[in-house]
Amino acid sequence: MATEVRVPTILREFTGGEKAVTAEGPTLQAIIANLDANYPGIGGRLLDSSGLRRFVNVYLNDEDVRFLDGLDTAVTERDAITILPAVAGG
Amino acid sequence: MLRIRQDLVDRIVEHARTDHPDEACGVIAGPEGSDRPERFIPMVNAARSPTFYEFDSGDLFRLYKDMQANDEEPVVVYHSHTATEAYPSRTDIALASEPGAHYVLVSTRETGNADGPYELRSYRIVNGEVSEEPIEIHDLQNLGS
């Protein structure tokens, strides 16, 4: 079972330039672990010790996972995951 | 170098003045690979702050979805500084995540909500490195170039 993950420009250095890749797992946490196994280093750009990084947004279909169950959000192969860095500054 | 139409510069400045003293922010999208800013998209500053800006997460998703559907990319990412110069702050540099974009800063510290001279500058921010670039402003009628 594989779920599509859309990767932003800034993280395509990990995916060989691919805009979208697939990953396997029943939850977002598992998907990110699987991504990191296939594209080493990408996990550290998404997670820190407290979970999803503050300025990284992850969407399940069109919903921010922060409004779902965060890293515990259930994922199926019919879903699409989109990663977008926050556009923010001071 | 950033090449941009005068009317788009005017809209950035107008947005910044309207939202002063909070920071204003937005994007000008253009055809992928063209380096040509065309579609002006003012965004809501979800932080509603004079010292910080952040696109709302839902707005951000829709913005990128629309750009993808139109084969566009963010050619310009702009925001205002309302009490300091138009130079990227440490936070701006740390959070910049579009290495292909022109980061445009406008300062409203001199004029606030009013008309008058403005300070507008453009930068590339790649891997924490800032480089300022010249801006070439075109009139609407010179679009063809």
CSV table of C-alpha atoms in Angstrom, one decimal:
chain,number,residue,atom,x,y,z
A,1,MET,CA,0.0,0.0,0.0
A,2,ALA,CA,1.6,3.3,-1.1
A,3,THR,CA,0.4,6.8,-0.6
A,4,GLU,CA,1.4,9.7,-2.8
A,5,VAL,CA,3.5,12.4,-1.1
A,6,ARG,CA,4.0,15.8,-2.8
A,7,VAL,CA,7.3,17.3,-2.0
A,8,PRO,CA,8.1,21.0,-2.0
A,9,THR,CA,11.0,22.5,-4.0
A,10,ILE,CA,13.2,23.0,-0.9
A,11,LEU,CA,13.1,19.2,-0.1
A,12,ARG,CA,13.5,17.9,-3.7
A,13,GLU,CA,17.2,17.7,-3.1
A,14,PHE,CA,16.4,14.5,-1.1
A,15,THR,CA,14.1,13.0,-3.8
A,16,GLY,CA,16.4,13.4,-6.8
A,17,GLY,CA,14.3,16.3,-7.9
A,18,GLU,CA,11.0,14.4,-7.9
A,19,LYS,CA,7.9,16.5,-7.1
A,20,ALA,CA,6.0,13.5,-5.9
A,21,VAL,CA,7.0,10.2,-4.4
A,22,THR,CA,5.2,7.4,-2.6
A,23,ALA,CA,5.6,6.1,0.9
A,24,GLU,CA,4.0,3.3,2.9
A,25,GLY,CA,2.5,3.3,6.3
A,26,PRO,CA,-0.8,3.4,8.2
A,27,THR,CA,-0.1,6.8,9.9
A,28,LEU,CA,1.7,10.0,9.1
A,29,GLN,CA,4.4,9.0,11.5
A,30,ALA,CA,4.9,5.7,9.7
A,31,ILE,CA,4.8,7.5,6.3
A,32,ILE,CA,7.5,9.9,7.4
A,33,ALA,CA,9.7,7.1,8.8
A,34,ASN,CA,9.3,5.3,5.4
A,35,LEU,CA,10.2,8.4,3.5
A,36,ASP,CA,13.3,8.9,5.6
A,37,ALA,CA,14.3,5.3,4.9
A,38,ASN,CA,14.1,5.8,1.2
A,39,TYR,CA,15.3,9.5,1.1
A,40,PRO,CA,17.7,9.7,4.0
A,41,GLY,CA,17.7,13.1,5.8
A,42,ILE,CA,14.2,14.2,4.8
A,43,GLY,CA,12.7,13.1,8.1
A,44,GLY,CA,14.9,15.5,10.0
A,45,ARG,CA,13.6,18.4,7.9
A,46,LEU,CA,10.1,17.5,8.9
A,47,LEU,CA,10.4,16.5,12.5
A,48,ASP,CA,12.2,17.7,15.6
A,49,SER,CA,12.2,16.3,19.1
A,50,SER,CA,8.8,17.6,19.8
A,51,GLY,CA,7.1,16.3,16.6
A,52,LEU,CA,6.2,18.1,13.4
A,53,ARG,CA,8.4,21.2,13.0
A,54,ARG,CA,6.6,24.5,13.7
A,55,PHE,CA,7.2,25.9,10.2
A,56,VAL,CA,6.4,22.8,8.2
A,57,ASN,CA,2.8,22.2,7.1
A,58,VAL,CA,1.6,18.7,6.2
A,59,TYR,CA,-1.8,18.2,4.7
A,60,LEU,CA,-3.8,15.0,4.3
A,61,ASN,CA,-5.7,15.7,1.1
A,62,ASP,CA,-6.7,19.3,1.8
A,63,GLU,CA,-6.6,19.3,5.6
A,64,ASP,CA,-3.7,20.4,7.7
A,65,VAL,CA,-2.8,17.4,9.9
A,66,ARG,CA,-2.6,19.7,12.9
A,67,PHE,CA,-6.4,19.9,12.7
A,68,LEU,CA,-6.6,16.1,12.4
A,69,ASP,CA,-4.5,13.8,14.6
A,70,GLY,CA,-1.1,15.2,13.9
A,71,LEU,CA,1.5,12.5,13.4
A,72,ASP,CA,-1.1,9.9,14.5
A,73,THR,CA,-3.4,10.8,11.5
A,74,ALA,CA,-4.5,7.6,9.8
A,75,VAL,CA,-3.4,7.4,6.1
A,76,THR,CA,-4.6,5.1,3.3
A,77,GLU,CA,-3.4,4.6,-0.2
A,78,ARG,CA,-6.4,6.6,-1.4
A,79,ASP,CA,-5.1,9.7,0.4
A,80,ALA,CA,-2.6,12.2,-0.9
A,81,ILE,CA,-0.1,13.9,1.4
A,82,THR,CA,1.3,17.4,0.7
A,83,ILE,CA,4.2,18.9,2.4
A,84,LEU,CA,4.6,22.7,2.3
A,85,PRO,CA,7.0,24.9,4.2
A,86,ALA,CA,5.3,27.8,6.0
A,87,VAL,CA,5.7,31.1,4.2
A,88,ALA,CA,6.6,33.2,7.2
A,89,GLY,CA,9.1,35.6,8.6
A,90,GLY,CA,9.7,38.6,10.8
B,1,MET,CA,17.8,40.9,-11.1
B,2,LEU,CA,14.1,41.2,-10.6
B,3,ARG,CA,12.1,42.5,-13.6
B,4,ILE,CA,8.7,43.6,-12.6
B,5,ARG,CA,5.8,45.7,-13.9
B,6,GLN,CA,5.1,49.1,-12.2
B,7,ASP,CA,1.5,48.2,-11.5
B,8,LEU,CA,2.6,45.2,-9.5
B,9,VAL,CA,5.1,47.2,-7.5
B,10,ASP,CA,2.3,49.7,-6.8
B,11,ARG,CA,0.0,46.9,-5.5
B,12,ILE,CA,2.7,45.7,-3.1
B,13,VAL,CA,3.2,49.2,-1.7
B,14,GLU,CA,-0.6,49.8,-1.5
B,15,HIS,CA,-1.1,46.5,0.4
B,16,ALA,CA,1.7,47.3,2.8
B,17,ARG,CA,0.3,50.8,3.5
B,18,THR,CA,-3.2,49.4,4.0
B,19,ASP,CA,-2.1,46.8,6.5
B,20,HIS,CA,0.4,49.1,8.4
B,21,PRO,CA,1.2,48.9,11.3
B,22,ASP,CA,0.9,45.1,10.8
B,23,GLU,CA,3.1,43.4,8.3
B,24,ALA,CA,1.5,42.7,4.9
B,25,CYS,CA,2.5,39.7,2.8
B,26,GLY,CA,1.7,38.0,-0.5
B,27,VAL,CA,3.0,36.3,-3.6
B,28,ILE,CA,3.2,37.2,-7.3
B,29,ALA,CA,3.0,34.0,-9.3
B,30,GLY,CA,4.3,33.5,-12.8
B,31,PRO,CA,4.6,30.8,-15.4
B,32,GLU,CA,6.9,28.1,-14.3
B,33,GLY,CA,10.5,28.8,-15.4
B,34,SER,CA,9.7,32.2,-16.8
B,35,ASP,CA,11.0,34.3,-13.9
B,36,ARG,CA,8.2,36.7,-14.8
B,37,PRO,CA,5.9,37.9,-12.0
B,38,GLU,CA,2.3,38.2,-13.3
B,39,ARG,CA,-0.5,37.2,-11.0
B,40,PHE,CA,-0.7,39.3,-7.8
B,41,ILE,CA,-2.0,37.4,-4.8
B,42,PRO,CA,-2.3,39.4,-1.6
B,43,MET,CA,-2.3,37.0,1.4
B,44,VAL,CA,-3.8,37.4,4.9
B,45,ASN,CA,-1.1,37.8,7.6
B,46,ALA,CA,-2.5,35.1,9.9
B,47,ALA,CA,-0.1,36.4,12.7
B,48,ARG,CA,-1.6,40.0,12.4
B,49,SER,CA,1.5,41.3,13.9
B,50,PRO,CA,3.8,44.3,13.4
B,51,THR,CA,6.9,42.1,13.8
B,52,PHE,CA,5.9,38.8,12.2
B,53,TYR,CA,4.0,37.4,9.2
B,54,GLU,CA,2.7,34.0,8.3
B,55,PHE,CA,0.4,32.8,5.6
B,56,ASP,CA,-2.7,31.0,7.0
B,57,SER,CA,-2.1,27.2,6.6
B,58,GLY,CA,-5.4,26.7,4.6
B,59,ASP,CA,-4.7,29.7,2.4
B,60,LEU,CA,-1.2,28.4,1.8
B,61,PHE,CA,-2.5,25.0,0.6
B,62,ARG,CA,-5.0,26.6,-1.8
B,63,LEU,CA,-2.3,29.0,-3.1
B,64,TYR,CA,0.0,26.1,-4.0
B,65,LYS,CA,-2.8,24.0,-5.4
B,66,ASP,CA,-3.9,26.9,-7.7
B,67,MET,CA,-0.3,27.6,-8.8
B,68,GLN,CA,0.2,23.9,-9.6
B,69,ALA,CA,-3.0,23.8,-11.6
B,70,ASN,CA,-1.9,26.9,-13.6
B,71,ASP,CA,1.7,25.6,-14.1
B,72,GLU,CA,2.8,28.6,-12.0
B,73,GLU,CA,5.4,29.1,-9.3
B,74,PRO,CA,5.9,31.9,-6.7
B,75,VAL,CA,8.2,34.3,-8.6
B,76,VAL,CA,8.0,37.0,-5.9
B,77,VAL,CA,7.3,36.5,-2.2
B,78,TYR,CA,6.8,39.9,-0.6
B,79,HIS,CA,6.2,41.3,2.8
B,80,SER,CA,6.5,44.5,4.7
B,81,HIS,CA,8.6,45.8,7.6
B,82,THR,CA,6.7,48.4,9.4
B,83,ALA,CA,9.3,49.8,11.8
B,84,THR,CA,12.6,48.7,10.3
B,85,GLU,CA,14.4,48.9,6.9
B,86,ALA,CA,13.5,46.8,3.9
B,87,TYR,CA,16.2,44.2,4.7
B,88,PRO,CA,15.6,40.5,5.6
B,89,SER,CA,15.5,39.9,9.3
B,90,ARG,CA,17.1,36.8,10.9
B,91,THR,CA,13.7,35.2,11.0
B,92,ASP,CA,13.1,36.0,7.3
B,93,ILE,CA,16.4,34.3,6.4
B,94,ALA,CA,15.9,31.3,8.7
B,95,LEU,CA,12.4,30.6,7.3
B,96,ALA,CA,13.0,31.4,3.6
B,97,SER,CA,12.1,28.2,1.7
B,98,GLU,CA,11.7,29.2,-1.9
B,99,PRO,CA,15.3,29.3,-3.3
B,100,GLY,CA,14.0,30.3,-6.7
B,101,ALA,CA,11.9,33.2,-5.6
B,102,HIS,CA,12.7,36.9,-5.4
B,103,TYR,CA,12.1,38.0,-1.8
B,104,VAL,CA,10.7,41.6,-2.0
B,105,LEU,CA,10.7,43.7,1.1
B,106,VAL,CA,9.0,47.0,1.4
B,107,SER,CA,9.3,49.3,4.5
B,108,THR,CA,6.5,51.5,5.6
B,109,ARG,CA,8.4,52.9,8.6
B,110,GLU,CA,8.6,56.4,7.0
B,111,THR,CA,5.1,56.9,5.8
B,112,GLY,CA,2.9,54.5,7.6
B,113,ASN,CA,-0.6,54.3,5.9
B,114,ALA,CA,0.1,57.5,3.9
B,115,ASP,CA,1.4,58.1,0.4
B,116,GLY,CA,5.0,59.2,-0.1
B,117,PRO,CA,8.4,57.8,-1.0
B,118,TYR,CA,8.8,54.1,-0.3
B,119,GLU,CA,11.7,51.8,0.2
B,120,LEU,CA,11.4,48.5,-1.8
B,121,ARG,CA,14.2,46.1,-2.3
B,122,SER,CA,14.7,42.6,-3.6
B,123,TYR,CA,16.8,39.7,-2.5
B,124,ARG,CA,17.6,36.1,-3.1
B,125,ILE,CA,17.7,33.9,0.0
B,126,VAL,CA,19.3,30.6,-0.5
B,127,ASN,CA,20.7,28.3,2.3
B,128,GLY,CA,20.7,31.1,4.7
B,129,GLU,CA,22.7,33.4,2.4
B,130,VAL,CA,21.1,36.8,1.4
B,131,SER,CA,22.1,38.6,-1.8
B,132,GLU,CA,20.4,41.8,-2.8
B,133,GLU,CA,19.6,42.2,-6.5
B,134,PRO,CA,18.7,45.2,-8.7
B,135,ILE,CA,15.1,45.8,-9.6
B,136,GLU,CA,14.1,46.8,-13.2
B,137,ILE,CA,10.7,48.2,-13.3
B,138,HIS,CA,8.7,48.2,-16.5
B,139,ASP,CA,5.6,50.1,-17.6
B,140,LEU,CA,2.5,48.1,-18.5
B,141,GLN,CA,3.0,48.9,-22.2
B,142,ASN,CA,6.4,47.3,-22.3
B,143,LEU,CA,5.0,44.0,-21.4
B,144,GLY,CA,6.0,42.3,-24.6
B,145,SER,CA,9.7,42.1,-23.8
